[in-house]
């Protein structure tokens, strides 16, 4: 069993050469018998995949003209 809570924040910043930089922070704290260190890389991969799919979708919308 794990007792966890997390806070996700996403920042968007316009880039001088066009486009947008996205910075995502996900802070988690709580208790796990096995520790959170083994879960962190898995969660990071899942969130990276999600942001890459979002970027591909947003690029498709921007280039739909």
mmCIF file of N, CA and C in Angstrom:
data_model
loop_
_atom_site.group_PDB
_atom_site.id
_atom_site.type_symbol
_atom_site.label_atom_id
_atom_site.label_comp_id
_atom_site.label_asym_id
_atom_site.label_seq_id
_atom_site.Cartn_x
_atom_site.Cartn_y
_atom_site.Cartn_z
ATOM 1 N N UNK A 1 0.834 -1.204 0.000
ATOM 2 C CA UNK A 1 0.000 0.000 0.000
ATOM 3 C C UNK A 1 0.871 1.257 0.000
ATOM 4 N N UNK A 2 0.367 2.262 -0.662
ATOM 5 C CA UNK A 2 1.073 3.542 -0.726
ATOM 6 C C UNK A 2 0.102 4.663 -0.375
ATOM 7 N N UNK A 3 0.587 5.600 0.396
ATOM 8 C CA UNK A 3 -0.169 6.819 0.670
ATOM 9 C C UNK A 3 0.590 7.976 0.051
ATOM 10 N N UNK A 4 0.130 8.449 -1.087
ATOM 11 C CA UNK A 4 0.855 9.470 -1.839
ATOM 12 C C UNK A 4 -0.062 10.618 -2.218
ATOM 13 N N UNK A 5 0.548 11.757 -2.435
ATOM 14 C CA UNK A 5 -0.169 12.860 -3.064
ATOM 15 C C UNK A 5 0.825 13.601 -3.946
ATOM 16 N N UNK A 6 0.303 14.217 -4.983
ATOM 17 C CA UNK A 6 1.179 14.887 -5.929
ATOM 18 C C UNK A 6 0.580 16.178 -6.428
ATOM 19 N N UNK A 7 1.460 17.025 -6.922
ATOM 20 C CA UNK A 7 1.052 18.290 -7.524
ATOM 21 C C UNK A 7 1.748 18.413 -8.877
ATOM 22 N N UNK A 8 0.946 18.651 -9.909
ATOM 23 C CA UNK A 8 1.454 18.789 -11.270
ATOM 24 C C UNK A 8 1.302 20.237 -11.701
ATOM 25 N N UNK A 9 2.381 20.811 -12.202
ATOM 26 C CA UNK A 9 2.288 22.155 -12.767
ATOM 27 C C UNK A 9 2.959 22.151 -14.139
ATOM 28 N N UNK A 10 2.399 22.940 -15.046
ATOM 29 C CA UNK A 10 2.914 23.030 -16.408
ATOM 30 C C UNK A 10 3.094 24.501 -16.736
ATOM 31 N N UNK A 11 4.266 24.850 -17.258
ATOM 32 C CA UNK A 11 4.559 26.229 -17.654
ATOM 33 C C UNK A 11 4.778 26.263 -19.161
ATOM 34 N N UNK A 12 4.223 27.287 -19.808
ATOM 35 C CA UNK A 12 4.389 27.490 -21.242
ATOM 36 C C UNK A 12 5.097 28.817 -21.452
ATOM 37 N N UNK A 13 6.111 28.828 -22.299
ATOM 38 C CA UNK A 13 6.840 30.058 -22.586
ATOM 39 C C UNK A 13 7.106 30.150 -24.087
ATOM 40 N N UNK A 14 6.790 31.301 -24.661
ATOM 41 C CA UNK A 14 7.043 31.524 -26.088
ATOM 42 C C UNK A 14 8.545 31.551 -26.335
ATOM 43 N N UNK A 15 8.967 30.959 -27.450
ATOM 44 C CA UNK A 15 10.383 30.955 -27.819
ATOM 45 C C UNK A 15 10.630 32.057 -28.837
ATOM 46 N N UNK A 16 11.789 32.687 -28.769
ATOM 47 C CA UNK A 16 12.123 33.788 -29.678
ATOM 48 C C UNK A 16 12.097 33.345 -31.132
ATOM 49 N N UNK A 17 12.528 32.130 -31.417
ATOM 50 C CA UNK A 17 12.578 31.628 -32.791
ATOM 51 C C UNK A 17 11.265 30.983 -33.218
ATOM 52 N N UNK A 18 10.240 31.150 -32.405
ATOM 53 C CA UNK A 18 8.927 30.568 -32.700
ATOM 54 C C UNK A 18 8.708 29.290 -31.915
ATOM 55 N N UNK A 19 7.485 28.967 -31.725
ATOM 56 C CA UNK A 19 7.149 27.767 -30.966
ATOM 57 C C UNK A 19 7.014 28.062 -29.482
ATOM 58 N N UNK A 20 6.905 27.012 -28.712
ATOM 59 C CA UNK A 20 6.672 27.130 -27.282
ATOM 60 C C UNK A 20 7.525 26.125 -26.531
ATOM 61 N N UNK A 21 8.098 26.567 -25.440
ATOM 62 C CA UNK A 21 8.781 25.670 -24.523
ATOM 63 C C UNK A 21 7.800 25.285 -23.427
ATOM 64 N N UNK A 22 7.720 23.996 -23.146
ATOM 65 C CA UNK A 22 6.831 23.494 -22.096
ATOM 66 C C UNK A 22 7.692 22.869 -21.013
ATOM 67 N N UNK A 23 7.467 23.306 -19.778
ATOM 68 C CA UNK A 23 8.180 22.755 -18.630
ATOM 69 C C UNK A 23 7.138 22.190 -17.671
ATOM 70 N N UNK A 24 7.310 20.919 -17.325
ATOM 71 C CA UNK A 24 6.355 20.255 -16.453
ATOM 72 C C UNK A 24 7.062 19.803 -15.182
ATOM 73 N N UNK A 25 6.440 20.089 -14.059
ATOM 74 C CA UNK A 25 6.933 19.654 -12.758
ATOM 75 C C UNK A 25 5.877 18.756 -12.124
ATOM 76 N N UNK A 26 6.309 17.630 -11.578
ATOM 77 C CA UNK A 26 5.396 16.747 -10.867
ATOM 78 C C UNK A 26 6.060 16.375 -9.551
ATOM 79 N N UNK A 27 5.549 16.913 -8.474
ATOM 80 C CA UNK A 27 6.101 16.661 -7.147
ATOM 81 C C UNK A 27 5.192 15.701 -6.401
ATOM 82 N N UNK A 28 5.784 14.637 -5.897
ATOM 83 C CA UNK A 28 5.032 13.614 -5.171
ATOM 84 C C UNK A 28 5.699 13.388 -3.826
ATOM 85 N N UNK A 29 4.883 13.239 -2.810
ATOM 86 C CA UNK A 29 5.408 12.864 -1.497
ATOM 87 C C UNK A 29 4.437 11.898 -0.847
ATOM 88 N N UNK A 30 4.930 11.206 0.139
ATOM 89 C CA UNK A 30 4.091 10.263 0.843
ATOM 90 C C UNK A 30 4.876 9.062 1.289
ATOM 91 N N UNK A 31 4.195 7.949 1.443
ATOM 92 C CA UNK A 31 4.800 6.737 1.976
ATOM 93 C C UNK A 31 4.599 5.557 1.042
ATOM 94 N N UNK A 32 5.660 4.792 0.891
ATOM 95 C CA UNK A 32 5.606 3.524 0.173
ATOM 96 C C UNK A 32 6.582 2.572 0.863
ATOM 97 N N UNK A 33 6.153 1.347 1.103
ATOM 98 C CA UNK A 33 7.045 0.361 1.732
ATOM 99 C C UNK A 33 8.298 0.113 0.918
ATOM 100 N N UNK A 34 8.188 0.192 -0.397
ATOM 101 C CA UNK A 34 9.322 -0.110 -1.275
ATOM 102 C C UNK A 34 10.081 1.140 -1.704
ATOM 103 N N UNK A 35 9.630 2.306 -1.301
ATOM 104 C CA UNK A 35 10.284 3.538 -1.721
ATOM 105 C C UNK A 35 9.741 4.009 -3.064
ATOM 106 N N UNK A 36 9.953 5.266 -3.345
ATOM 107 C CA UNK A 36 9.441 5.851 -4.593
ATOM 108 C C UNK A 36 10.486 5.907 -5.700
ATOM 109 N N UNK A 37 11.729 5.610 -5.357
ATOM 110 C CA UNK A 37 12.810 5.733 -6.336
ATOM 111 C C UNK A 37 12.607 4.830 -7.550
ATOM 112 N N UNK A 38 12.018 3.647 -7.347
ATOM 113 C CA UNK A 38 11.825 2.740 -8.483
ATOM 114 C C UNK A 38 10.654 3.170 -9.365
ATOM 115 N N UNK A 39 9.705 3.901 -8.799
ATOM 116 C CA UNK A 39 8.550 4.355 -9.580
ATOM 117 C C UNK A 39 8.843 5.621 -10.377
ATOM 118 N N UNK A 40 9.750 6.449 -9.896
ATOM 119 C CA UNK A 40 10.003 7.747 -10.529
ATOM 120 C C UNK A 40 10.354 7.634 -12.013
ATOM 121 N N UNK A 41 11.257 6.753 -12.428
ATOM 122 C CA UNK A 41 11.575 6.667 -13.861
ATOM 123 C C UNK A 41 10.383 6.212 -14.709
ATOM 124 N N UNK A 42 9.541 5.359 -14.151
ATOM 125 C CA UNK A 42 8.367 4.888 -14.886
ATOM 126 C C UNK A 42 7.375 6.031 -15.085
ATOM 127 N N UNK A 43 7.111 6.776 -14.027
ATOM 128 C CA UNK A 43 6.198 7.918 -14.111
ATOM 129 C C UNK A 43 6.764 8.958 -15.077
ATOM 130 N N UNK A 44 8.066 9.184 -15.016
ATOM 131 C CA UNK A 44 8.704 10.140 -15.922
ATOM 132 C C UNK A 44 8.504 9.733 -17.379
ATOM 133 N N UNK A 45 8.672 8.449 -17.685
ATOM 134 C CA UNK A 45 8.475 7.963 -19.062
ATOM 135 C C UNK A 45 7.041 8.156 -19.518
ATOM 136 N N UNK A 46 6.090 7.837 -18.662
ATOM 137 C CA UNK A 46 4.675 7.986 -19.021
ATOM 138 C C UNK A 46 4.359 9.457 -19.287
ATOM 139 N N UNK A 47 4.815 10.345 -18.422
ATOM 140 C CA UNK A 47 4.520 11.764 -18.608
ATOM 141 C C UNK A 47 5.252 12.330 -19.823
ATOM 142 N N UNK A 48 6.462 11.858 -20.096
ATOM 143 C CA UNK A 48 7.183 12.285 -21.298
ATOM 144 C C UNK A 48 6.419 11.865 -22.547
ATOM 145 N N UNK A 49 5.937 10.626 -22.568
ATOM 146 C CA UNK A 49 5.136 10.153 -23.702
ATOM 147 C C UNK A 49 3.883 11.000 -23.882
ATOM 148 N N UNK A 50 3.215 11.336 -22.783
ATOM 149 C CA UNK A 50 2.010 12.160 -22.864
ATOM 150 C C UNK A 50 2.320 13.535 -23.454
ATOM 151 N N UNK A 51 3.403 14.154 -23.003
ATOM 152 C CA UNK A 51 3.753 15.484 -23.511
ATOM 153 C C UNK A 51 4.174 15.428 -24.975
ATOM 154 N N UNK A 52 4.838 14.352 -25.386
ATOM 155 C CA UNK A 52 5.220 14.215 -26.789
ATOM 156 C C UNK A 52 3.988 14.049 -27.674
ATOM 157 N N UNK A 53 3.003 13.301 -27.210
ATOM 158 C CA UNK A 53 1.758 13.168 -27.979
ATOM 159 C C UNK A 53 1.021 14.502 -28.046
ATOM 160 N N UNK A 54 1.015 15.233 -26.934
ATOM 161 C CA UNK A 54 0.387 16.557 -26.918
ATOM 162 C C UNK A 54 1.088 17.487 -27.906
ATOM 163 N N UNK A 55 2.413 17.480 -27.916
ATOM 164 C CA UNK A 55 3.171 18.333 -28.832
ATOM 165 C C UNK A 55 2.872 17.980 -30.280
ATOM 166 N N UNK A 56 2.801 16.686 -30.586
ATOM 167 C CA UNK A 56 2.486 16.265 -31.960
ATOM 168 C C UNK A 56 1.095 16.725 -32.361
ATOM 169 N N UNK A 57 0.152 16.616 -31.448
ATOM 170 C CA UNK A 57 -1.224 17.065 -31.716
ATOM 171 C C UNK A 57 -1.252 18.571 -31.931
ATOM 172 N N UNK A 58 -0.590 19.315 -31.049
ATOM 173 C CA UNK A 58 -0.574 20.779 -31.166
ATOM 174 C C UNK A 58 0.128 21.212 -32.457
ATOM 175 N N UNK A 59 1.209 20.527 -32.824
ATOM 176 C CA UNK A 59 1.885 20.847 -34.094
ATOM 177 C C UNK A 59 0.956 20.594 -35.267
ATOM 178 N N UNK A 60 0.178 19.541 -35.209
ATOM 179 C CA UNK A 60 -0.768 19.247 -36.274
ATOM 180 C C UNK A 60 -1.829 20.325 -36.402
ATOM 181 N N UNK A 61 -2.310 20.840 -35.276
ATOM 182 C CA UNK A 61 -3.290 21.926 -35.304
ATOM 183 C C UNK A 61 -2.685 23.198 -35.868
ATOM 184 N N UNK A 62 -1.453 23.485 -35.470
ATOM 185 C CA UNK A 62 -0.789 24.718 -35.927
ATOM 186 C C UNK A 62 -0.497 24.677 -37.426
ATOM 187 N N UNK A 63 -0.289 23.493 -37.959
ATOM 188 C CA UNK A 63 0.074 23.350 -39.378
ATOM 189 C C UNK A 63 -1.105 22.898 -40.233
ATOM 190 N N UNK A 64 -2.309 22.986 -39.699
ATOM 191 C CA UNK A 64 -3.498 22.512 -40.424
ATOM 192 C C UNK A 64 -3.930 23.445 -41.551
ATOM 193 N N UNK A 65 -3.389 24.631 -41.604
ATOM 194 C CA UNK A 65 -3.809 25.606 -42.632
ATOM 195 C C UNK A 65 -3.413 25.162 -44.003
#
